[in-house]
Coordinates of N, CA and C in Angstrom, one line a residue:
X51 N 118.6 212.8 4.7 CA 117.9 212.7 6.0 C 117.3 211.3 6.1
X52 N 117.2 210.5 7.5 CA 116.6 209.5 7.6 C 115.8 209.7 8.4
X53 N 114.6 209.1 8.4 CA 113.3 209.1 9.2 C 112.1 207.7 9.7
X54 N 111.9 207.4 10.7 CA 111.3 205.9 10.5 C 110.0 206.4 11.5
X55 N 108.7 205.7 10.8 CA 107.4 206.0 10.7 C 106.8 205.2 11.2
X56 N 106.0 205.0 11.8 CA 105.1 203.6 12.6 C 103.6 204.0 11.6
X57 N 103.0 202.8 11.1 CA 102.3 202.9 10.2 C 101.4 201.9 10.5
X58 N 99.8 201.8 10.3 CA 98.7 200.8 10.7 C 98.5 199.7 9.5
X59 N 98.1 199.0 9.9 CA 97.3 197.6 9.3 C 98.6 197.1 8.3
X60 N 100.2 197.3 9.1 CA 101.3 196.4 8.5 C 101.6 195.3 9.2
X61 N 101.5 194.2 8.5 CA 101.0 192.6 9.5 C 102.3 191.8 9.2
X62 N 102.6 191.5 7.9 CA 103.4 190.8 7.4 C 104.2 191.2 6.4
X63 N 104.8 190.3 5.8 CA 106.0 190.1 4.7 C 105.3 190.7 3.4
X64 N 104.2 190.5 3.1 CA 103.8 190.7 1.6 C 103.5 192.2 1.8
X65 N 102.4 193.0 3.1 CA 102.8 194.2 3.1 C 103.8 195.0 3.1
X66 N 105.1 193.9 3.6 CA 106.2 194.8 3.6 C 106.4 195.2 2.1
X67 N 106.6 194.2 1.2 CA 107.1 193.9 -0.1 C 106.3 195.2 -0.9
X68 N 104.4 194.9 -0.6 CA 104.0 196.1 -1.5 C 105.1 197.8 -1.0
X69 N 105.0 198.1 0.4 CA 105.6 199.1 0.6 C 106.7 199.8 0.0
X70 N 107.7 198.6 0.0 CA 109.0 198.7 -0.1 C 108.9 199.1 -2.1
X71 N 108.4 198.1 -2.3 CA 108.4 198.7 -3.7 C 107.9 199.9 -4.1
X72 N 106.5 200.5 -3.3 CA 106.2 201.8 -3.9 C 107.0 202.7 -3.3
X73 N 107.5 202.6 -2.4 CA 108.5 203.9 -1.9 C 109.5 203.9 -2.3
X74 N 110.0 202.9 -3.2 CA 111.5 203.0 -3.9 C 110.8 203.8 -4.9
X75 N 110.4 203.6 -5.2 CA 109.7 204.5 -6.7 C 109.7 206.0 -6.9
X76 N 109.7 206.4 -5.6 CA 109.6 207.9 -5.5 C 110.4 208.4 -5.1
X77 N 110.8 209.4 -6.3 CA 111.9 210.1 -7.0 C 112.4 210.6 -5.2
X78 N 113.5 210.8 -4.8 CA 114.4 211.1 -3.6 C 114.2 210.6 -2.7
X79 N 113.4 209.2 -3.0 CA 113.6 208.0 -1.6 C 114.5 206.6 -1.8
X80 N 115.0 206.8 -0.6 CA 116.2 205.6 -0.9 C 116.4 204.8 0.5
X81 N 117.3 203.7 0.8 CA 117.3 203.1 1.6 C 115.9 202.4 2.7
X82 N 115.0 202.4 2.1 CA 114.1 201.8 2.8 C 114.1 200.3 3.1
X83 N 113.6 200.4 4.5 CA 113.4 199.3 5.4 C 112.4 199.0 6.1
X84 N 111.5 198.4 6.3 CA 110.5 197.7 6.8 C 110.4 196.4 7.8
X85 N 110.0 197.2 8.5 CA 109.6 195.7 10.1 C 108.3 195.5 10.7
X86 N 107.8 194.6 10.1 CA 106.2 193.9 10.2 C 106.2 194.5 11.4
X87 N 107.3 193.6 12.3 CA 106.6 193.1 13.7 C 106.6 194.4 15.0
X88 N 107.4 195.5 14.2 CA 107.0 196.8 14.8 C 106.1 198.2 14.3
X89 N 105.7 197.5 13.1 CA 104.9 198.2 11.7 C 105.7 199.5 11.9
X90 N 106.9 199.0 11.1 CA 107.7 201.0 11.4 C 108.2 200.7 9.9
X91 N 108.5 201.5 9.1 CA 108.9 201.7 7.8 C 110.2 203.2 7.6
X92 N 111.0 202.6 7.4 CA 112.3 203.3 7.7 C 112.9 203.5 6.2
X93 N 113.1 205.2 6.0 CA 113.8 205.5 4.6 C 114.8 206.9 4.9
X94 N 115.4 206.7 3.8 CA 116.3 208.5 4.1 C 115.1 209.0 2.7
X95 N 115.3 210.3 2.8 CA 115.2 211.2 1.9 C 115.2 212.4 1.8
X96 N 115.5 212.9 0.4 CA 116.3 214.0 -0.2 C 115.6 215.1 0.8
X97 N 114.5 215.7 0.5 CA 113.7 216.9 0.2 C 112.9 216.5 1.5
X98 N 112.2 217.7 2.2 CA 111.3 217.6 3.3 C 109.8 217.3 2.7
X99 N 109.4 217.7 1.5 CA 107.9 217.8 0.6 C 108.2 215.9 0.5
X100 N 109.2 215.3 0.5 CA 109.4 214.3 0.0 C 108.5 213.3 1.5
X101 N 108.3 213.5 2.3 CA 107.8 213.0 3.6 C 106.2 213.1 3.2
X102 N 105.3 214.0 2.6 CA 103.9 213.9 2.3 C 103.7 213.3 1.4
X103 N 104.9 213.2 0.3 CA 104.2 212.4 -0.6 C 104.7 210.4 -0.3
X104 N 105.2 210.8 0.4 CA 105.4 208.8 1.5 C 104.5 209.3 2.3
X105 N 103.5 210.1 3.0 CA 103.0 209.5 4.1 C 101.5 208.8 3.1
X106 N 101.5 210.0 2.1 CA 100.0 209.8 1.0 C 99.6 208.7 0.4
X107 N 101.2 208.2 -0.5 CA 101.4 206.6 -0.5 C 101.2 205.7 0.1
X108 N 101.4 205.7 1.2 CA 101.2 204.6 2.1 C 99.7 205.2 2.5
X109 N 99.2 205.5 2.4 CA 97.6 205.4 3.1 C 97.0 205.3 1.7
X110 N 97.3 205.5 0.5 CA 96.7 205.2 -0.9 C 96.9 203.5 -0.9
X111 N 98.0 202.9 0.4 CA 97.3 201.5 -0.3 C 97.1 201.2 0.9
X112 N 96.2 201.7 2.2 CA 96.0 201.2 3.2 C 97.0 201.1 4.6
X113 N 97.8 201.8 4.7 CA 99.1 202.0 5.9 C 98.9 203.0 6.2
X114 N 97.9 203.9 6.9 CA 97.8 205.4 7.2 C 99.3 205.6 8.4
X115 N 99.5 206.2 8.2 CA 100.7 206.8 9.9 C 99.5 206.7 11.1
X116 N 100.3 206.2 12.0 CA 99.6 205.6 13.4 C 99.5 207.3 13.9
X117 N 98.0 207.4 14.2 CA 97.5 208.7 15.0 C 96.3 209.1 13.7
X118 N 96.6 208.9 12.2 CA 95.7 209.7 11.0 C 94.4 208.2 11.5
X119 N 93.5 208.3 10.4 CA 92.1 208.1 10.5 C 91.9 206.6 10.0
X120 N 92.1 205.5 10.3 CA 92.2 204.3 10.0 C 91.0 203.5 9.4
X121 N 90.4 204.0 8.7 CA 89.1 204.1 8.3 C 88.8 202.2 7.2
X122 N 87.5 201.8 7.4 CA 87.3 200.4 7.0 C 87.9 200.7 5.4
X123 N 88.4 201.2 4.4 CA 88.6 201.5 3.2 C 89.8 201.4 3.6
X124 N 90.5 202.1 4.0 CA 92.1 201.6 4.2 C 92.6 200.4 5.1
X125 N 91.5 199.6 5.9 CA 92.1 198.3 5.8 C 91.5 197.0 5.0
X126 N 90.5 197.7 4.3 CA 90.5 196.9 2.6 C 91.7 196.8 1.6
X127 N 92.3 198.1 1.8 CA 93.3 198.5 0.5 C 94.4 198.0 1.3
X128 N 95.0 197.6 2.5 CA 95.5 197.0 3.3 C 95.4 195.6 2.7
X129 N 94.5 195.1 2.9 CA 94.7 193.3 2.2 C 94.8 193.5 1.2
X130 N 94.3 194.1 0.5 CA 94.7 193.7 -1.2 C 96.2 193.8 -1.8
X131 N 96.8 195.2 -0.9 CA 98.4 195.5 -1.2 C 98.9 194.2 -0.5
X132 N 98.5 193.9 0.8 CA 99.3 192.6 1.0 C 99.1 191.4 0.5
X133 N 98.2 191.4 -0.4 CA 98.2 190.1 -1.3 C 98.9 190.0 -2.4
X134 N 98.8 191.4 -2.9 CA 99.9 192.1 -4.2 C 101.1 191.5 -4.3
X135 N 101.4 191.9 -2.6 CA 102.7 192.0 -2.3 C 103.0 190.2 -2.1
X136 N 102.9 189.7 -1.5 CA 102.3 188.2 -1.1 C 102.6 187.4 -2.6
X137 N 102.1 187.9 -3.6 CA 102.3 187.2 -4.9 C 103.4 187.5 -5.9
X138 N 104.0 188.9 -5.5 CA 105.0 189.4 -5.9 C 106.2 188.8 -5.5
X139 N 106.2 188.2 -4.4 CA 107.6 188.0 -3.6 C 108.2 186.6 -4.3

């Protein structure tokens, strides 16, 4: 199954990069794709349970899903993953 998410405090390239790497990581996610400039983050995956543990991810480093609680602590964890990511590339 494929699914694409619109997600907050995704700005640039380096947040793409942190994303993209933690969601490959988890076990039944594959084909992920990411676009700053519409902060949407696009994957297939296996299992339906597989969708809360990407939505949990992505707000553990600051990308809550557009509509959840965008709180000053997730757009701290927000820069720091994009600096991560930023140095990683």
């Amino acid at each position: 199954m494929q699914t694409k998410i619109i997600v907050q405090n995704l700005k640039c390239g380096g947040c793409a990069s942190t994303i993209s790497k933690n969601l490959i990581s988890i076990d039944g996610i594959s084909e992920v794709n990411i676009n700053a400039e519409e902060s949407s983050v696009e994957f297939a995956y296996a299992e339906e349970s597989s969708l809360k543990t990407v939505e949990e991810k992505l707000r553990n480093l600051g990308y809550p899903v557009l509509g959840n609680a965008n709180t000053y602590l997730n757009k701290a964890k927000s820069f720091i993953s994009c600096a991560t990511g930023k140095m990683n590339q």
